[in-house]
XYZ file of C-alpha atoms in Angstrom:
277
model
C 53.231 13.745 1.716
C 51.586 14.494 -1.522
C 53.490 14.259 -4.603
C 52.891 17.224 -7.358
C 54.250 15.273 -10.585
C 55.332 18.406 -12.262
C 57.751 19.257 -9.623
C 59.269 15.311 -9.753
C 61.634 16.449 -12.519
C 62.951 19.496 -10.481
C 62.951 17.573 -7.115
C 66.467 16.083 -7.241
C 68.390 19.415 -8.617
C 66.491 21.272 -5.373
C 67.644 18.354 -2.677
C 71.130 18.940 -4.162
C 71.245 22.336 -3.875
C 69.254 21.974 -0.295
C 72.073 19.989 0.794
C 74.795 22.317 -0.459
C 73.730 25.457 0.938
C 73.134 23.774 4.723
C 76.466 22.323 4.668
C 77.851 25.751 3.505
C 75.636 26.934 6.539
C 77.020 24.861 8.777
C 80.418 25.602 8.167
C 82.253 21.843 7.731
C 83.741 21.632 4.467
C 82.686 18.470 2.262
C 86.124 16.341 3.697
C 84.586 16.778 7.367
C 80.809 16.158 6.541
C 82.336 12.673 4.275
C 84.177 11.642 6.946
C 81.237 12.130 9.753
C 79.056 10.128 6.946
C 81.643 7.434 6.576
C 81.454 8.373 2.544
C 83.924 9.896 0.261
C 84.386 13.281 -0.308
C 83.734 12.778 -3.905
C 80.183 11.234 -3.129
C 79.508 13.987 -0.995
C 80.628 16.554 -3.912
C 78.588 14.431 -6.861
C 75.382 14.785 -4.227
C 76.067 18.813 -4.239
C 76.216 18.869 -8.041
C 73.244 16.822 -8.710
C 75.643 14.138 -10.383
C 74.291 11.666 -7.741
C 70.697 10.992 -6.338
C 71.076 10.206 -3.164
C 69.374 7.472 -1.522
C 67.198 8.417 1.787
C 70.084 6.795 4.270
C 72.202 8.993 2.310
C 70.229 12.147 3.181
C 69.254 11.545 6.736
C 73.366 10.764 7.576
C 74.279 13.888 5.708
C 71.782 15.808 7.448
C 73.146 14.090 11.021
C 76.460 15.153 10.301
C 75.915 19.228 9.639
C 73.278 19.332 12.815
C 70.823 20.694 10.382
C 68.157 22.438 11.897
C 65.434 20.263 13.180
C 62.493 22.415 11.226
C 64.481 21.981 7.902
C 65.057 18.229 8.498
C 61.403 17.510 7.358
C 61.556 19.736 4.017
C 64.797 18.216 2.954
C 63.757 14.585 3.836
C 60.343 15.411 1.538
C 62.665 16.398 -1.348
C 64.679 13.063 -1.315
C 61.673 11.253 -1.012
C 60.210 13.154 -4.014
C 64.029 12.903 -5.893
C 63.642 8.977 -5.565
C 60.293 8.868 -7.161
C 59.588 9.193 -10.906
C 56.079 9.882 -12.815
C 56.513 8.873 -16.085
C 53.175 10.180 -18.320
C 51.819 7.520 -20.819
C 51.449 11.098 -23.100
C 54.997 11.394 -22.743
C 56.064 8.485 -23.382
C 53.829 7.943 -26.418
C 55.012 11.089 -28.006
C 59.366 10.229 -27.381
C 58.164 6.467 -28.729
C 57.233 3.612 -27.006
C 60.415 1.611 -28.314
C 62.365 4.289 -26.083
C 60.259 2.780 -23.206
C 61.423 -0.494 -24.038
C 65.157 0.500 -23.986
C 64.545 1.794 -20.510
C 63.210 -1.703 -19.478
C 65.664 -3.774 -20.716
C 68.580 -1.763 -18.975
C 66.746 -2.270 -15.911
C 66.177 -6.207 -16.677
C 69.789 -6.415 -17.288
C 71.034 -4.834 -14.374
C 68.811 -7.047 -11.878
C 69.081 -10.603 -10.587
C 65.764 -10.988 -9.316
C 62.820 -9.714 -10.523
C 59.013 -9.812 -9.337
C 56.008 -9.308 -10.937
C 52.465 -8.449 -10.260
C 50.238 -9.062 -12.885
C 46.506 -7.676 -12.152
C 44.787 -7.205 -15.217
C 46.895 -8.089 -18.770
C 49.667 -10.097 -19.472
C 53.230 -8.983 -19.546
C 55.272 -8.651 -22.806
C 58.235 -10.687 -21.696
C 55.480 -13.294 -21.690
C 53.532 -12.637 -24.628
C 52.989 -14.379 -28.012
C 53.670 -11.140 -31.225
C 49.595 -11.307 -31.410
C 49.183 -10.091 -27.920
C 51.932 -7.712 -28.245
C 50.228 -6.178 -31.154
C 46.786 -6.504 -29.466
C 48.139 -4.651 -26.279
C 48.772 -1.574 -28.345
C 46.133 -1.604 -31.095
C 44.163 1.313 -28.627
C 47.446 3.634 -29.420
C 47.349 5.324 -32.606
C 50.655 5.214 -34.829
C 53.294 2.562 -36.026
C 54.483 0.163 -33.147
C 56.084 -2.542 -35.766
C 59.804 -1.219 -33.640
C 57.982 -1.263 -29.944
C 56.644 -4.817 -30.647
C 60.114 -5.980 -31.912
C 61.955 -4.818 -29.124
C 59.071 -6.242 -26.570
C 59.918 -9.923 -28.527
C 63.748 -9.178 -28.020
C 63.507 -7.983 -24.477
C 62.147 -11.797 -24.123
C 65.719 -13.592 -24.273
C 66.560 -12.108 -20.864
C 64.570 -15.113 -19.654
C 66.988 -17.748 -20.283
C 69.191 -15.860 -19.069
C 70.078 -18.544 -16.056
C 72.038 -15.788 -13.725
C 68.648 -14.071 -13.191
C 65.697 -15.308 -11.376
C 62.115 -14.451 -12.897
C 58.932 -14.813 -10.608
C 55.641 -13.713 -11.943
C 52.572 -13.825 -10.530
C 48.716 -13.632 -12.355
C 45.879 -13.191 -11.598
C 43.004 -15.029 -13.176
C 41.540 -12.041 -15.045
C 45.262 -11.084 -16.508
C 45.171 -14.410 -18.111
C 41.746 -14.191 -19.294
C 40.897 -11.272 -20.067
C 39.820 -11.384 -23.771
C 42.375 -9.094 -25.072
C 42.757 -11.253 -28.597
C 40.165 -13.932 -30.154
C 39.705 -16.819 -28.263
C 41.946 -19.383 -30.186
C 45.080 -16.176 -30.038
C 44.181 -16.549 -26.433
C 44.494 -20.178 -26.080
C 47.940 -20.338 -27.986
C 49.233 -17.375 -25.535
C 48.076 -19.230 -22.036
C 50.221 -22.401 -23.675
C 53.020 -20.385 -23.958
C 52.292 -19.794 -20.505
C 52.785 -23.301 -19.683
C 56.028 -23.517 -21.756
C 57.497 -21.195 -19.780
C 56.738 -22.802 -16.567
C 59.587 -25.221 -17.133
C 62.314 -22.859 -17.624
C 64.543 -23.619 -14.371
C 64.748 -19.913 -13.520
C 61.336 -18.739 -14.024
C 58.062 -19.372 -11.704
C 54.748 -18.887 -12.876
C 52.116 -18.367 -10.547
C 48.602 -18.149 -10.953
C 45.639 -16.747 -8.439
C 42.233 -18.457 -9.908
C 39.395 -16.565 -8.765
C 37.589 -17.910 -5.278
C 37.017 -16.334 -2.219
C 38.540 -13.122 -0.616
C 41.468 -14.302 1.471
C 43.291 -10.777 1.154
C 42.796 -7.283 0.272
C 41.777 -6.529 -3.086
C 45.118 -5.500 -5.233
C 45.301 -2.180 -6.511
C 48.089 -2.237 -9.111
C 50.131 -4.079 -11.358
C 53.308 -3.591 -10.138
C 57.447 -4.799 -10.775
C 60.195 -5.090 -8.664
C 64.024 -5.112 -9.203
C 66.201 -6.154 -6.676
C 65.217 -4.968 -3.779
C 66.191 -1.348 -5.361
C 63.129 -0.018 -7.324
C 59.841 -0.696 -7.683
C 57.361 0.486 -10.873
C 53.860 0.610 -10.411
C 51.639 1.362 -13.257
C 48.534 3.050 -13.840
C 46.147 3.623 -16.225
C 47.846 7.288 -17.105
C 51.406 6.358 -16.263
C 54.156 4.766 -14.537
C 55.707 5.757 -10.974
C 59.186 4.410 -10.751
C 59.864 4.443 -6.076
C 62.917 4.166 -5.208
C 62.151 5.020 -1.492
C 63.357 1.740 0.584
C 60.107 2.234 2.641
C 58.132 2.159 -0.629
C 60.124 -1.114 -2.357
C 59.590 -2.872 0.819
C 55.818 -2.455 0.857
C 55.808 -3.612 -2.319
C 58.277 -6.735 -1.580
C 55.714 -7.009 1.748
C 52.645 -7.145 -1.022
C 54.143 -9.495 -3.603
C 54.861 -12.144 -0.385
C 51.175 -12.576 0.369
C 49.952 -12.898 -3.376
C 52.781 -15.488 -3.640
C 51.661 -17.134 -0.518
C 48.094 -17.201 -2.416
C 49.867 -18.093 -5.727
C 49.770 -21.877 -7.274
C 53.061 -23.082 -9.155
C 54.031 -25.844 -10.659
C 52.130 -28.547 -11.886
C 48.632 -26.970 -10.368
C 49.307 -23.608 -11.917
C 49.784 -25.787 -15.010
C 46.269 -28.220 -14.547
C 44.635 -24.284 -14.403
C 46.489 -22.753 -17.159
C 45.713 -25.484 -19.208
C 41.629 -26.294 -18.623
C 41.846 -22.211 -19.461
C 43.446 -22.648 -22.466
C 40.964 -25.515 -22.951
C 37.863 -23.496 -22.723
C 38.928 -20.940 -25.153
C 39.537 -23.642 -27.611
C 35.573 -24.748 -26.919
């Protein structure tokens, strides 16, 4: 299926009213097709109204329980797909404010317990000293002083010790020379720091020979509810269960690959070493 990011916004009202207008068709009222579902007739209402995106499972039970036509079942099962998956513009977001961006992460942070990430190419600002912060936005014209304050205060989610933290970098997101060497050593230390927090791991992938496909993305997962991948001109938030657990599937090999512990330390360090020569 090929996504049409203009239409992502609109996706979700069109499933609901999809949904509304084949139940009409099929003549059960909302009590019958809940009950059939196993859900309440509230759900099934909040669904109809666009109050509540459903989830796939939703979709496919509420589409079992009116019979709904077998050529519709594709179309409808394209618009929840497209309803659970958002395309968030870097344009966009730069013009609403990239502190509102930071809001948006920290509500997801704080409703999660576990939480993965895939770092390909740059460091991650939960992880990063103010001078990276700053250095990660200098290419964006404009004032970030509030983006790069929130980004520091987003950081105290990781001691928080309910939650569980794994991240995983590659050699390049570590190195790459986004600030002057000695910035550079002073933000792999804090790299190291963080290793010891009880709830965090810190895994590195030093460069070395192919043992996997090539990554693709930078990517975050929460839960096993949503996962955000980002690209150079945006973010897609997937929400799809097929597409979290592809990603879940991904993040298990490069943590397979991964060193922790004291190795990742012995590398992190001898890094931070060399920018210091």
């Amino acid at each position: 299926m090929t996504f049409e990011p203009e239409r992502m916004g609109q996706s979700s009202r069109e499933l609901a009213d999809k949904l509304r207008e084949l139940r009409k068709r099929s003549g059960l009222s909302g009590v019958r097709v809940a009950a059939r579902c196993n859900m309440s007739q509230s759900k099934i209402s909040r669904i109809e109204n666009g109050k509540v995106r459903p989830s796939l499972v939703d979709v496919e039970r509420i589409l079992r329980a009116i019979d709904a036509p077998t050529e519709l079942v594709a179309e409808v099962s394209a618009l929840a797909r497209m309803a659970n998956t958002d395309w968030q513009d870097a344009r966009s977001l730069r013009r609403k404010g990239l502190d509102k961006k930071q809001f948006e992460l920290a509500g997801l942070e704080a409703a999660s317990r576990e939480l993965r990430y895939f770092l390909l190419s740059m460091i991650t600002g939960l992880l990063s000293t103010p001078e990276y912060i700053r250095a990660s936005l200098a290419h964006i014209p404009g004032d970030h002083s509030k983006a790069v304050a929130k980004k520091l205060e987003r950081q105290e989610v990781l001691y928080d010790r309910s939650k569980r933290f794994t991240f995983i970098l590659t050699e390049q997101a570590v190195r790459w020379p986004l600030v002057p060497p000695e910035a550079l050593a002073v933000q792999i230390d804090r790299l190291v720091s963080l290793t010891h927090l009880p709830n965090l791991r810190v895994g590195v992938i030093p460069l070395g020979p192919a043992t996997a496909p090539a990554p693709l993305n930078t990517f975050t997962l929460y839960d096993d509810r949503i996962a955000t991948v980002e690209v150079s001109t945006g973010v897609l938030v997937l929400r799809d269960p097929r597409d979290v657990r592809a990603h879940l599937q991904e993040f298990a090999v490069y943590e397979e690959l991964a060193l922790f512990g004291e190795p990742a330390r012995e590398y992190l360090t001898s890094w931070s070493a060399a920018c210091r020569r």
